[in-house]
């Protein structure tokens, strides 16, 4: 039972354009959501998070949008840079707990 | 500073060996985690320590034995592993494990384990 899903396994985008990564979840108990970036053979690097009391959080080139009614969140990267090429994981948890549930990941390739 | 360190970076062991993975953080975090990640898969939670006590064991086989000697250190003792246990083992830490609200987990670089 996949509680967090990233339906696009890969995404290719031109440098300077917007990258949009999507994530869906099924467990309505989740109230805190995070995005991580991962290079091969390295640990995930925290990018940005959002609490369920918000619908948008922005940090530099990264913006996360949350639609609670649709149980959907997205990560926008603007402008995309070649160094953004990595696997991006969406993760969810409930604030009272400490267990992160990850999506399957989306591999992003930013072409120069 | 959000650094979590892990040693060794790579480890090759036979099925009869005993080895340990080490993780350290100096951020004052009180929750620490072990994850296992296979190729092209997301990280899977193995264990959670909160305030130096084991709070979650995700039905991990007993050949993996975690230990939290103090709030900054987390070990994973390995014994009689199988080739299918080969994976990237990730350590993470967070402020207090969610007891005081949502808690961001920060990951180390991982130990690449190969079991022959």
mmCIF file with all atom_site columns, C-alpha atoms in Angstrom:
data_model
loop_
_atom_site.group_PDB
_atom_site.id
_atom_site.type_symbol
_atom_site.label_atom_id
_atom_site.label_alt_id
_atom_site.label_comp_id
_atom_site.label_asym_id
_atom_site.label_entity_id
_atom_site.label_seq_id
_atom_site.pdbx_PDB_ins_code
_atom_site.Cartn_x
_atom_site.Cartn_y
_atom_site.Cartn_z
_atom_site.occupancy
_atom_site.B_iso_or_equiv
_atom_site.pdbx_formal_charge
_atom_site.auth_seq_id
_atom_site.auth_comp_id
_atom_site.auth_asym_id
_atom_site.auth_atom_id
_atom_site.pdbx_PDB_model_num
ATOM 1   C CA . UNK A 1 1   ? 0.000  0.000   0.000   1.00 0.00 ? 1   UNK A CA 1
ATOM 2   C CA . UNK A 1 2   ? 1.803  3.081   -1.274  1.00 0.00 ? 2   UNK A CA 1
ATOM 3   C CA . UNK A 1 3   ? 0.664  5.978   0.849   1.00 0.00 ? 3   UNK A CA 1
ATOM 4   C CA . UNK A 1 4   ? 2.839  8.498   -0.998  1.00 0.00 ? 4   UNK A CA 1
ATOM 5   C CA . UNK A 1 5   ? 3.118  8.326   -4.764  1.00 0.00 ? 5   UNK A CA 1
ATOM 6   C CA . UNK A 1 6   ? 5.172  10.154  -7.327  1.00 0.00 ? 6   UNK A CA 1
ATOM 7   C CA . UNK A 1 7   ? 3.633  9.093   -10.598 1.00 0.00 ? 7   UNK A CA 1
ATOM 8   C CA . UNK A 1 8   ? 6.292  10.544  -12.880 1.00 0.00 ? 8   UNK A CA 1
ATOM 9   C CA . UNK A 1 9   ? 9.489  8.504   -12.604 1.00 0.00 ? 9   UNK A CA 1
ATOM 10  C CA . UNK A 1 10  ? 11.426 11.007  -14.681 1.00 0.00 ? 10  UNK A CA 1
ATOM 11  C CA . UNK A 1 11  ? 11.317 14.581  -15.955 1.00 0.00 ? 11  UNK A CA 1
ATOM 12  C CA . UNK A 1 12  ? 13.469 16.340  -18.511 1.00 0.00 ? 12  UNK A CA 1
ATOM 13  C CA . UNK A 1 13  ? 13.552 20.149  -18.650 1.00 0.00 ? 13  UNK A CA 1
ATOM 14  C CA . UNK A 1 14  ? 15.589 22.817  -20.378 1.00 0.00 ? 14  UNK A CA 1
ATOM 15  C CA . UNK A 1 15  ? 17.902 24.995  -18.292 1.00 0.00 ? 15  UNK A CA 1
ATOM 16  C CA . UNK A 1 16  ? 16.144 28.192  -17.221 1.00 0.00 ? 16  UNK A CA 1
ATOM 17  C CA . UNK A 1 17  ? 12.661 26.714  -17.515 1.00 0.00 ? 17  UNK A CA 1
ATOM 18  C CA . UNK A 1 18  ? 10.349 25.590  -14.713 1.00 0.00 ? 18  UNK A CA 1
ATOM 19  C CA . UNK A 1 19  ? 10.465 22.053  -13.286 1.00 0.00 ? 19  UNK A CA 1
ATOM 20  C CA . UNK A 1 20  ? 7.219  20.844  -11.738 1.00 0.00 ? 20  UNK A CA 1
ATOM 21  C CA . UNK A 1 21  ? 7.271  17.678  -9.647  1.00 0.00 ? 21  UNK A CA 1
ATOM 22  C CA . UNK A 1 22  ? 4.058  16.134  -8.374  1.00 0.00 ? 22  UNK A CA 1
ATOM 23  C CA . UNK A 1 23  ? 3.211  13.987  -5.379  1.00 0.00 ? 23  UNK A CA 1
ATOM 24  C CA . UNK A 1 24  ? -0.046 12.411  -4.190  1.00 0.00 ? 24  UNK A CA 1
ATOM 25  C CA . UNK A 1 25  ? -0.833 10.916  -0.814  1.00 0.00 ? 25  UNK A CA 1
ATOM 26  C CA . UNK A 1 26  ? -3.672 8.812   0.529   1.00 0.00 ? 26  UNK A CA 1
ATOM 27  C CA . UNK A 1 27  ? -3.324 9.030   4.318   1.00 0.00 ? 27  UNK A CA 1
ATOM 28  C CA . UNK A 1 28  ? -5.328 11.981  5.630   1.00 0.00 ? 28  UNK A CA 1
ATOM 29  C CA . UNK A 1 29  ? -3.350 11.793  8.899   1.00 0.00 ? 29  UNK A CA 1
ATOM 30  C CA . UNK A 1 30  ? -0.311 13.252  7.163   1.00 0.00 ? 30  UNK A CA 1
ATOM 31  C CA . UNK A 1 31  ? 0.122  16.893  8.086   1.00 0.00 ? 31  UNK A CA 1
ATOM 32  C CA . UNK A 1 32  ? 3.745  17.669  7.305   1.00 0.00 ? 32  UNK A CA 1
ATOM 33  C CA . UNK A 1 33  ? 5.344  17.253  3.908   1.00 0.00 ? 33  UNK A CA 1
ATOM 34  C CA . UNK A 1 34  ? 8.935  17.479  2.774   1.00 0.00 ? 34  UNK A CA 1
ATOM 35  C CA . UNK A 1 35  ? 10.947 17.372  -0.432  1.00 0.00 ? 35  UNK A CA 1
ATOM 36  C CA . UNK A 1 36  ? 14.414 15.893  -0.566  1.00 0.00 ? 36  UNK A CA 1
ATOM 37  C CA . UNK A 1 37  ? 16.979 15.917  -3.356  1.00 0.00 ? 37  UNK A CA 1
ATOM 38  C CA . UNK A 1 38  ? 19.318 12.988  -3.791  1.00 0.00 ? 38  UNK A CA 1
ATOM 39  C CA . UNK A 1 39  ? 22.452 12.468  -5.857  1.00 0.00 ? 39  UNK A CA 1
ATOM 40  C CA . UNK A 1 40  ? 23.667 8.896   -6.526  1.00 0.00 ? 40  UNK A CA 1
ATOM 41  C CA . UNK A 1 41  ? 25.445 7.233   -3.592  1.00 0.00 ? 41  UNK A CA 1
ATOM 42  C CA . UNK A 1 42  ? 24.704 10.203  -1.303  1.00 0.00 ? 42  UNK A CA 1
ATOM 43  C CA . UNK A 1 43  ? 22.160 10.810  1.418   1.00 0.00 ? 43  UNK A CA 1
ATOM 44  C CA . UNK A 1 44  ? 18.988 12.798  0.716   1.00 0.00 ? 44  UNK A CA 1
ATOM 45  C CA . UNK A 1 45  ? 19.362 16.554  1.170   1.00 0.00 ? 45  UNK A CA 1
ATOM 46  C CA . UNK A 1 46  ? 16.426 18.421  2.681   1.00 0.00 ? 46  UNK A CA 1
ATOM 47  C CA . UNK A 1 47  ? 15.031 21.061  0.320   1.00 0.00 ? 47  UNK A CA 1
ATOM 48  C CA . UNK A 1 48  ? 11.769 22.467  1.599   1.00 0.00 ? 48  UNK A CA 1
ATOM 49  C CA . UNK A 1 49  ? 8.782  21.521  3.726   1.00 0.00 ? 49  UNK A CA 1
ATOM 50  C CA . UNK A 1 50  ? 5.196  22.570  4.241   1.00 0.00 ? 50  UNK A CA 1
ATOM 51  C CA . UNK A 1 51  ? 2.738  22.150  7.071   1.00 0.00 ? 51  UNK A CA 1
ATOM 52  C CA . UNK A 1 52  ? -0.866 21.247  6.346   1.00 0.00 ? 52  UNK A CA 1
ATOM 53  C CA . UNK A 1 53  ? -2.011 24.598  7.736   1.00 0.00 ? 53  UNK A CA 1
ATOM 54  C CA . UNK A 1 54  ? -0.407 26.298  4.734   1.00 0.00 ? 54  UNK A CA 1
ATOM 55  C CA . UNK A 1 55  ? -0.973 25.955  1.009   1.00 0.00 ? 55  UNK A CA 1
ATOM 56  C CA . UNK A 1 56  ? 2.316  27.422  -0.182  1.00 0.00 ? 56  UNK A CA 1
ATOM 57  C CA . UNK A 1 57  ? 5.880  27.727  1.041   1.00 0.00 ? 57  UNK A CA 1
ATOM 58  C CA . UNK A 1 58  ? 8.688  29.396  -0.868  1.00 0.00 ? 58  UNK A CA 1
ATOM 59  C CA . UNK A 1 59  ? 12.452 29.269  -0.429  1.00 0.00 ? 59  UNK A CA 1
ATOM 60  C CA . UNK A 1 60  ? 14.518 30.859  -3.162  1.00 0.00 ? 60  UNK A CA 1
ATOM 61  C CA . UNK A 1 61  ? 14.028 28.956  -6.415  1.00 0.00 ? 61  UNK A CA 1
ATOM 62  C CA . UNK A 1 62  ? 11.908 26.292  -4.696  1.00 0.00 ? 62  UNK A CA 1
ATOM 63  C CA . UNK A 1 63  ? 8.174  26.573  -4.012  1.00 0.00 ? 63  UNK A CA 1
ATOM 64  C CA . UNK A 1 64  ? 5.976  23.832  -2.621  1.00 0.00 ? 64  UNK A CA 1
ATOM 65  C CA . UNK A 1 65  ? 2.209  23.925  -3.082  1.00 0.00 ? 65  UNK A CA 1
ATOM 66  C CA . UNK A 1 66  ? -0.224 21.836  -1.026  1.00 0.00 ? 66  UNK A CA 1
ATOM 67  C CA . UNK A 1 67  ? -3.803 21.024  -1.998  1.00 0.00 ? 67  UNK A CA 1
ATOM 68  C CA . UNK A 1 68  ? -5.234 19.210  1.006   1.00 0.00 ? 68  UNK A CA 1
ATOM 69  C CA . UNK A 1 69  ? -8.617 18.501  -0.514  1.00 0.00 ? 69  UNK A CA 1
ATOM 70  C CA . UNK A 1 70  ? -6.953 16.748  -3.453  1.00 0.00 ? 70  UNK A CA 1
ATOM 71  C CA . UNK A 1 71  ? -4.230 15.218  -1.251  1.00 0.00 ? 71  UNK A CA 1
ATOM 72  C CA . UNK A 1 72  ? -1.699 16.570  -3.716  1.00 0.00 ? 72  UNK A CA 1
ATOM 73  C CA . UNK A 1 73  ? 1.485  18.554  -3.461  1.00 0.00 ? 73  UNK A CA 1
ATOM 74  C CA . UNK A 1 74  ? 3.906  19.869  -6.024  1.00 0.00 ? 74  UNK A CA 1
ATOM 75  C CA . UNK A 1 75  ? 7.418  21.267  -6.077  1.00 0.00 ? 75  UNK A CA 1
ATOM 76  C CA . UNK A 1 76  ? 8.271  24.054  -8.500  1.00 0.00 ? 76  UNK A CA 1
ATOM 77  C CA . UNK A 1 77  ? 11.882 24.844  -9.329  1.00 0.00 ? 77  UNK A CA 1
ATOM 78  C CA . UNK A 1 78  ? 12.382 28.127  -11.151 1.00 0.00 ? 78  UNK A CA 1
ATOM 79  C CA . UNK A 1 79  ? 14.682 28.627  -12.953 1.00 0.00 ? 79  UNK A CA 1
ATOM 80  C CA . UNK A 1 80  ? 15.994 25.077  -13.355 1.00 0.00 ? 80  UNK A CA 1
ATOM 81  C CA . UNK A 1 81  ? 19.758 24.705  -13.376 1.00 0.00 ? 81  UNK A CA 1
ATOM 82  C CA . UNK A 1 82  ? 21.962 21.776  -14.507 1.00 0.00 ? 82  UNK A CA 1
ATOM 83  C CA . UNK A 1 83  ? 22.998 21.226  -10.870 1.00 0.00 ? 83  UNK A CA 1
ATOM 84  C CA . UNK A 1 84  ? 19.354 20.472  -10.096 1.00 0.00 ? 84  UNK A CA 1
ATOM 85  C CA . UNK A 1 85  ? 19.689 17.175  -11.982 1.00 0.00 ? 85  UNK A CA 1
ATOM 86  C CA . UNK A 1 86  ? 19.038 14.548  -9.291  1.00 0.00 ? 86  UNK A CA 1
ATOM 87  C CA . UNK A 1 87  ? 16.313 12.315  -7.889  1.00 0.00 ? 87  UNK A CA 1
ATOM 88  C CA . UNK A 1 88  ? 13.657 14.168  -5.907  1.00 0.00 ? 88  UNK A CA 1
ATOM 89  C CA . UNK A 1 89  ? 11.703 12.434  -3.164  1.00 0.00 ? 89  UNK A CA 1
ATOM 90  C CA . UNK A 1 90  ? 8.453  13.627  -1.693  1.00 0.00 ? 90  UNK A CA 1
ATOM 91  C CA . UNK A 1 91  ? 7.915  12.530  1.932   1.00 0.00 ? 91  UNK A CA 1
ATOM 92  C CA . UNK A 1 92  ? 5.070  12.820  4.402   1.00 0.00 ? 92  UNK A CA 1
ATOM 93  C CA . UNK A 1 93  ? 4.559  12.407  8.123   1.00 0.00 ? 93  UNK A CA 1
ATOM 94  C CA . UNK A 1 94  ? 2.179  13.356  10.872  1.00 0.00 ? 94  UNK A CA 1
ATOM 95  C CA . UNK A 1 95  ? 3.475  15.929  13.335  1.00 0.00 ? 95  UNK A CA 1
ATOM 96  C CA . UNK A 1 96  ? 2.821  13.767  16.389  1.00 0.00 ? 96  UNK A CA 1
ATOM 97  C CA . UNK A 1 97  ? 4.884  10.939  14.987  1.00 0.00 ? 97  UNK A CA 1
ATOM 98  C CA . UNK A 1 98  ? 8.375  10.618  13.605  1.00 0.00 ? 98  UNK A CA 1
ATOM 99  C CA . UNK A 1 99  ? 7.997  8.215   10.721  1.00 0.00 ? 99  UNK A CA 1
ATOM 100 C CA . UNK A 1 100 ? 8.675  9.572   7.248   1.00 0.00 ? 100 UNK A CA 1
ATOM 101 C CA . UNK A 1 101 ? 6.925  7.878   4.357   1.00 0.00 ? 101 UNK A CA 1
ATOM 102 C CA . UNK A 1 102 ? 8.656  8.447   1.032   1.00 0.00 ? 102 UNK A CA 1
ATOM 103 C CA . UNK A 1 103 ? 7.339  8.472   -2.501  1.00 0.00 ? 103 UNK A CA 1
ATOM 104 C CA . UNK A 1 104 ? 9.140  6.510   -5.178  1.00 0.00 ? 104 UNK A CA 1
ATOM 105 C CA . UNK A 1 105 ? 11.139 9.465   -6.465  1.00 0.00 ? 105 UNK A CA 1
ATOM 106 C CA . UNK A 1 106 ? 11.295 11.475  -9.692  1.00 0.00 ? 106 UNK A CA 1
ATOM 107 C CA . UNK A 1 107 ? 14.534 11.687  -11.624 1.00 0.00 ? 107 UNK A CA 1
ATOM 108 C CA . UNK A 1 108 ? 15.045 15.198  -12.998 1.00 0.00 ? 108 UNK A CA 1
ATOM 109 C CA . UNK A 1 109 ? 17.404 15.962  -15.843 1.00 0.00 ? 109 UNK A CA 1
ATOM 110 C CA . UNK A 1 110 ? 18.088 19.606  -16.595 1.00 0.00 ? 110 UNK A CA 1
ATOM 111 C CA . UNK A 1 111 ? 19.578 20.045  -20.052 1.00 0.00 ? 111 UNK A CA 1
ATOM 112 C CA . UNK A 1 112 ? 21.964 22.946  -20.690 1.00 0.00 ? 112 UNK A CA 1
ATOM 113 C CA . UNK B 2 1   ? 24.990 23.303  10.712  1.00 0.00 ? 1   UNK B CA 1
ATOM 114 C CA . UNK B 2 2   ? 22.878 20.346  9.618   1.00 0.00 ? 2   UNK B CA 1
ATOM 115 C CA . UNK B 2 3   ? 25.609 17.740  9.312   1.00 0.00 ? 3   UNK B CA 1
ATOM 116 C CA . UNK B 2 4   ? 25.185 14.068  10.025  1.00 0.00 ? 4   UNK B CA 1
ATOM 117 C CA . UNK B 2 5   ? 28.333 11.995  9.526   1.00 0.00 ? 5   UNK B CA 1
ATOM 118 C CA . UNK B 2 6   ? 28.535 8.283   8.810   1.00 0.00 ? 6   UNK B CA 1
ATOM 119 C CA . UNK B 2 7   ? 31.441 5.861   8.796   1.00 0.00 ? 7   UNK B CA 1
ATOM 120 C CA . UNK B 2 8   ? 32.601 3.933   6.944   1.00 0.00 ? 8   UNK B CA 1
ATOM 121 C CA . UNK B 2 9   ? 31.630 5.263   3.522   1.00 0.00 ? 9   UNK B CA 1
ATOM 122 C CA . UNK B 2 10  ? 31.934 1.792   1.983   1.00 0.00 ? 10  UNK B CA 1
ATOM 123 C CA . UNK B 2 11  ? 31.934 -1.645  3.612   1.00 0.00 ? 11  UNK B CA 1
ATOM 124 C CA . UNK B 2 12  ? 32.363 -5.093  2.115   1.00 0.00 ? 12  UNK B CA 1
ATOM 125 C CA . UNK B 2 13  ? 31.715 -8.041  4.400   1.00 0.00 ? 13  UNK B CA 1
ATOM 126 C CA . UNK B 2 14  ? 31.234 -11.762 4.229   1.00 0.00 ? 14  UNK B CA 1
ATOM 127 C CA . UNK B 2 15  ? 28.147 -13.506 5.515   1.00 0.00 ? 15  UNK B CA 1
ATOM 128 C CA . UNK B 2 16  ? 29.953 -14.698 8.660   1.00 0.00 ? 16  UNK B CA 1
ATOM 129 C CA . UNK B 2 17  ? 31.479 -11.331 9.560   1.00 0.00 ? 17  UNK B CA 1
ATOM 130 C CA . UNK B 2 18  ? 30.480 -8.966  12.321  1.00 0.00 ? 18  UNK B CA 1
ATOM 131 C CA . UNK B 2 19  ? 30.741 -5.277  11.535  1.00 0.00 ? 19  UNK B CA 1
ATOM 132 C CA . UNK B 2 20  ? 29.286 -1.987  12.737  1.00 0.00 ? 20  UNK B CA 1
ATOM 133 C CA . UNK B 2 21  ? 28.085 1.182   11.056  1.00 0.00 ? 21  UNK B CA 1
ATOM 134 C CA . UNK B 2 22  ? 28.473 4.455   12.915  1.00 0.00 ? 22  UNK B CA 1
ATOM 135 C CA . UNK B 2 23  ? 26.532 7.703   12.783  1.00 0.00 ? 23  UNK B CA 1
ATOM 136 C CA . UNK B 2 24  ? 27.171 10.963  14.596  1.00 0.00 ? 24  UNK B CA 1
ATOM 137 C CA . UNK B 2 25  ? 25.460 14.338  14.836  1.00 0.00 ? 25  UNK B CA 1
ATOM 138 C CA . UNK B 2 26  ? 26.276 17.414  16.906  1.00 0.00 ? 26  UNK B CA 1
ATOM 139 C CA . UNK B 2 27  ? 23.116 19.403  16.302  1.00 0.00 ? 27  UNK B CA 1
ATOM 140 C CA . UNK B 2 28  ? 21.624 18.577  19.685  1.00 0.00 ? 28  UNK B CA 1
ATOM 141 C CA . UNK B 2 29  ? 18.989 16.423  18.013  1.00 0.00 ? 29  UNK B CA 1
ATOM 142 C CA . UNK B 2 30  ? 17.260 13.883  20.257  1.00 0.00 ? 30  UNK B CA 1
ATOM 143 C CA . UNK B 2 31  ? 15.872 11.566  17.587  1.00 0.00 ? 31  UNK B CA 1
ATOM 144 C CA . UNK B 2 32  ? 18.011 9.393   15.313  1.00 0.00 ? 32  UNK B CA 1
ATOM 145 C CA . UNK B 2 33  ? 17.046 7.004   12.557  1.00 0.00 ? 33  UNK B CA 1
ATOM 146 C CA . UNK B 2 34  ? 18.382 4.157   10.432  1.00 0.00 ? 34  UNK B CA 1
ATOM 147 C CA . UNK B 2 35  ? 17.102 3.724   6.880   1.00 0.00 ? 35  UNK B CA 1
ATOM 148 C CA . UNK B 2 36  ? 17.932 1.194   4.179   1.00 0.00 ? 36  UNK B CA 1
ATOM 149 C CA . UNK B 2 37  ? 17.860 2.165   0.524   1.00 0.00 ? 37  UNK B CA 1
ATOM 150 C CA . UNK B 2 38  ? 18.060 -0.264  -2.382  1.00 0.00 ? 38  UNK B CA 1
ATOM 151 C CA . UNK B 2 39  ? 18.859 0.910   -5.896  1.00 0.00 ? 39  UNK B CA 1
ATOM 152 C CA . UNK B 2 40  ? 16.079 2.894   -7.587  1.00 0.00 ? 40  UNK B CA 1
ATOM 153 C CA . UNK B 2 41  ? 13.896 2.672   -4.464  1.00 0.00 ? 41  UNK B CA 1
ATOM 154 C CA . UNK B 2 42  ? 13.031 5.207   -1.757  1.00 0.00 ? 42  UNK B CA 1
ATOM 155 C CA . UNK B 2 43  ? 14.601 4.957   1.702   1.00 0.00 ? 43  UNK B CA 1
ATOM 156 C CA . UNK B 2 44  ? 12.855 2.492   4.020   1.00 0.00 ? 44  UNK B CA 1
ATOM 157 C CA . UNK B 2 45  ? 12.765 3.119   7.736   1.00 0.00 ? 45  UNK B CA 1
ATOM 158 C CA . UNK B 2 46  ? 14.427 0.486   9.931   1.00 0.00 ? 46  UNK B CA 1
ATOM 159 C CA . UNK B 2 47  ? 14.752 1.928   13.442  1.00 0.00 ? 47  UNK B CA 1
ATOM 160 C CA . UNK B 2 48  ? 13.993 5.106   15.366  1.00 0.00 ? 48  UNK B CA 1
ATOM 161 C CA . UNK B 2 49  ? 15.614 6.205   18.612  1.00 0.00 ? 49  UNK B CA 1
ATOM 162 C CA . UNK B 2 50  ? 13.973 9.001   20.545  1.00 0.00 ? 50  UNK B CA 1
ATOM 163 C CA . UNK B 2 51  ? 15.782 10.384  23.594  1.00 0.00 ? 51  UNK B CA 1
ATOM 164 C CA . UNK B 2 52  ? 18.167 7.390   23.397  1.00 0.00 ? 52  UNK B CA 1
ATOM 165 C CA . UNK B 2 53  ? 15.363 4.851   23.620  1.00 0.00 ? 53  UNK B CA 1
ATOM 166 C CA . UNK B 2 54  ? 14.307 2.594   20.762  1.00 0.00 ? 54  UNK B CA 1
ATOM 167 C CA . UNK B 2 55  ? 10.852 3.789   19.788  1.00 0.00 ? 55  UNK B CA 1
ATOM 168 C CA . UNK B 2 56  ? 10.295 2.121   16.408  1.00 0.00 ? 56  UNK B CA 1
ATOM 169 C CA . UNK B 2 57  ? 11.560 -1.178  14.986  1.00 0.00 ? 57  UNK B CA 1
ATOM 170 C CA . UNK B 2 58  ? 10.036 -1.788  11.568  1.00 0.00 ? 58  UNK B CA 1
ATOM 171 C CA . UNK B 2 59  ? 10.148 -5.573  11.944  1.00 0.00 ? 59  UNK B CA 1
ATOM 172 C CA . UNK B 2 60  ? 13.826 -5.633  11.024  1.00 0.00 ? 60  UNK B CA 1
ATOM 173 C CA . UNK B 2 61  ? 15.587 -9.040  11.199  1.00 0.00 ? 61  UNK B CA 1
ATOM 174 C CA . UNK B 2 62  ? 17.668 -9.590  14.321  1.00 0.00 ? 62  UNK B CA 1
ATOM 175 C CA . UNK B 2 63  ? 20.874 -9.757  12.281  1.00 0.00 ? 63  UNK B CA 1
ATOM 176 C CA . UNK B 2 64  ? 20.626 -5.936  12.421  1.00 0.00 ? 64  UNK B CA 1
ATOM 177 C CA . UNK B 2 65  ? 21.097 -4.632  15.950  1.00 0.00 ? 65  UNK B CA 1
ATOM 178 C CA . UNK B 2 66  ? 20.890 -0.892  16.667  1.00 0.00 ? 66  UNK B CA 1
ATOM 179 C CA . UNK B 2 67  ? 22.526 0.852   19.593  1.00 0.00 ? 67  UNK B CA 1
ATOM 180 C CA . UNK B 2 68  ? 22.360 4.444   20.804  1.00 0.00 ? 68  UNK B CA 1
ATOM 181 C CA . UNK B 2 69  ? 25.252 4.968   23.286  1.00 0.00 ? 69  UNK B CA 1
ATOM 182 C CA . UNK B 2 70  ? 24.384 8.643   23.760  1.00 0.00 ? 70  UNK B CA 1
ATOM 183 C CA . UNK B 2 71  ? 22.307 11.370  22.159  1.00 0.00 ? 71  UNK B CA 1
ATOM 184 C CA . UNK B 2 72  ? 24.960 12.124  19.519  1.00 0.00 ? 72  UNK B CA 1
ATOM 185 C CA . UNK B 2 73  ? 25.839 8.604   18.430  1.00 0.00 ? 73  UNK B CA 1
ATOM 186 C CA . UNK B 2 74  ? 23.973 5.824   16.710  1.00 0.00 ? 74  UNK B CA 1
ATOM 187 C CA . UNK B 2 75  ? 25.417 2.443   15.748  1.00 0.00 ? 75  UNK B CA 1
ATOM 188 C CA . UNK B 2 76  ? 24.097 -0.391  13.643  1.00 0.00 ? 76  UNK B CA 1
ATOM 189 C CA . UNK B 2 77  ? 25.684 -3.752  14.433  1.00 0.00 ? 77  UNK B CA 1
ATOM 190 C CA . UNK B 2 78  ? 25.660 -6.276  11.605  1.00 0.00 ? 78  UNK B CA 1
ATOM 191 C CA . UNK B 2 79  ? 26.011 -10.034 11.972  1.00 0.00 ? 79  UNK B CA 1
ATOM 192 C CA . UNK B 2 80  ? 25.414 -12.964 9.633   1.00 0.00 ? 80  UNK B CA 1
ATOM 193 C CA . UNK B 2 81  ? 24.039 -10.767 6.859   1.00 0.00 ? 81  UNK B CA 1
ATOM 194 C CA . UNK B 2 82  ? 22.768 -12.060 3.540   1.00 0.00 ? 82  UNK B CA 1
ATOM 195 C CA . UNK B 2 83  ? 23.711 -10.827 0.054   1.00 0.00 ? 83  UNK B CA 1
ATOM 196 C CA . UNK B 2 84  ? 20.241 -9.291  -0.278  1.00 0.00 ? 84  UNK B CA 1
ATOM 197 C CA . UNK B 2 85  ? 21.126 -6.980  2.630   1.00 0.00 ? 85  UNK B CA 1
ATOM 198 C CA . UNK B 2 86  ? 23.519 -5.142  0.312   1.00 0.00 ? 86  UNK B CA 1
ATOM 199 C CA . UNK B 2 87  ? 22.240 -1.573  0.139   1.00 0.00 ? 87  UNK B CA 1
ATOM 200 C CA . UNK B 2 88  ? 22.919 2.049   1.083   1.00 0.00 ? 88  UNK B CA 1
ATOM 201 C CA . UNK B 2 89  ? 22.365 2.476   4.825   1.00 0.00 ? 89  UNK B CA 1
ATOM 202 C CA . UNK B 2 90  ? 21.345 5.975   5.793   1.00 0.00 ? 90  UNK B CA 1
ATOM 203 C CA . UNK B 2 91  ? 21.335 7.612   9.175   1.00 0.00 ? 91  UNK B CA 1
ATOM 204 C CA . UNK B 2 92  ? 19.191 10.645  9.937   1.00 0.00 ? 92  UNK B CA 1
ATOM 205 C CA . UNK B 2 93  ? 18.499 12.867  12.911  1.00 0.00 ? 93  UNK B CA 1
ATOM 206 C CA . UNK B 2 94  ? 15.791 15.314  13.902  1.00 0.00 ? 94  UNK B CA 1
ATOM 207 C CA . UNK B 2 95  ? 15.072 17.742  16.723  1.00 0.00 ? 95  UNK B CA 1
ATOM 208 C CA . UNK B 2 96  ? 13.012 15.501  18.962  1.00 0.00 ? 96  UNK B CA 1
ATOM 209 C CA . UNK B 2 97  ? 11.223 12.916  16.878  1.00 0.00 ? 97  UNK B CA 1
ATOM 210 C CA . UNK B 2 98  ? 7.948  14.719  16.482  1.00 0.00 ? 98  UNK B CA 1
ATOM 211 C CA . UNK B 2 99  ? 6.915  14.935  20.101  1.00 0.00 ? 99  UNK B CA 1
ATOM 212 C CA . UNK B 2 100 ? 6.904  18.736  20.009  1.00 0.00 ? 100 UNK B CA 1
ATOM 213 C CA . UNK B 2 101 ? 5.564  19.184  16.499  1.00 0.00 ? 101 UNK B CA 1
ATOM 214 C CA . UNK B 2 102 ? 6.634  18.417  12.975  1.00 0.00 ? 102 UNK B CA 1
ATOM 215 C CA . UNK B 2 103 ? 10.270 17.589  12.712  1.00 0.00 ? 103 UNK B CA 1
ATOM 216 C CA . UNK B 2 104 ? 12.588 17.748  9.701   1.00 0.00 ? 104 UNK B CA 1
ATOM 217 C CA . UNK B 2 105 ? 14.963 14.811  9.342   1.00 0.00 ? 105 UNK B CA 1
ATOM 218 C CA . UNK B 2 106 ? 18.503 15.475  8.150   1.00 0.00 ? 106 UNK B CA 1
ATOM 219 C CA . UNK B 2 107 ? 20.358 12.645  6.493   1.00 0.00 ? 107 UNK B CA 1
ATOM 220 C CA . UNK B 2 108 ? 23.973 11.556  6.469   1.00 0.00 ? 108 UNK B CA 1
ATOM 221 C CA . UNK B 2 109 ? 25.818 10.545  3.290   1.00 0.00 ? 109 UNK B CA 1
ATOM 222 C CA . UNK B 2 110 ? 25.219 6.852   3.885   1.00 0.00 ? 110 UNK B CA 1
ATOM 223 C CA . UNK B 2 111 ? 27.319 3.696   4.057   1.00 0.00 ? 111 UNK B CA 1
ATOM 224 C CA . UNK B 2 112 ? 27.375 1.571   0.920   1.00 0.00 ? 112 UNK B CA 1
ATOM 225 C CA . UNK B 2 113 ? 27.292 -2.019  2.182   1.00 0.00 ? 113 UNK B CA 1
ATOM 226 C CA . UNK B 2 114 ? 28.115 -5.036  0.043   1.00 0.00 ? 114 UNK B CA 1
ATOM 227 C CA . UNK B 2 115 ? 27.597 -8.519  1.469   1.00 0.00 ? 115 UNK B CA 1
ATOM 228 C CA . UNK B 2 116 ? 29.439 -11.281 -0.356  1.00 0.00 ? 116 UNK B CA 1
#
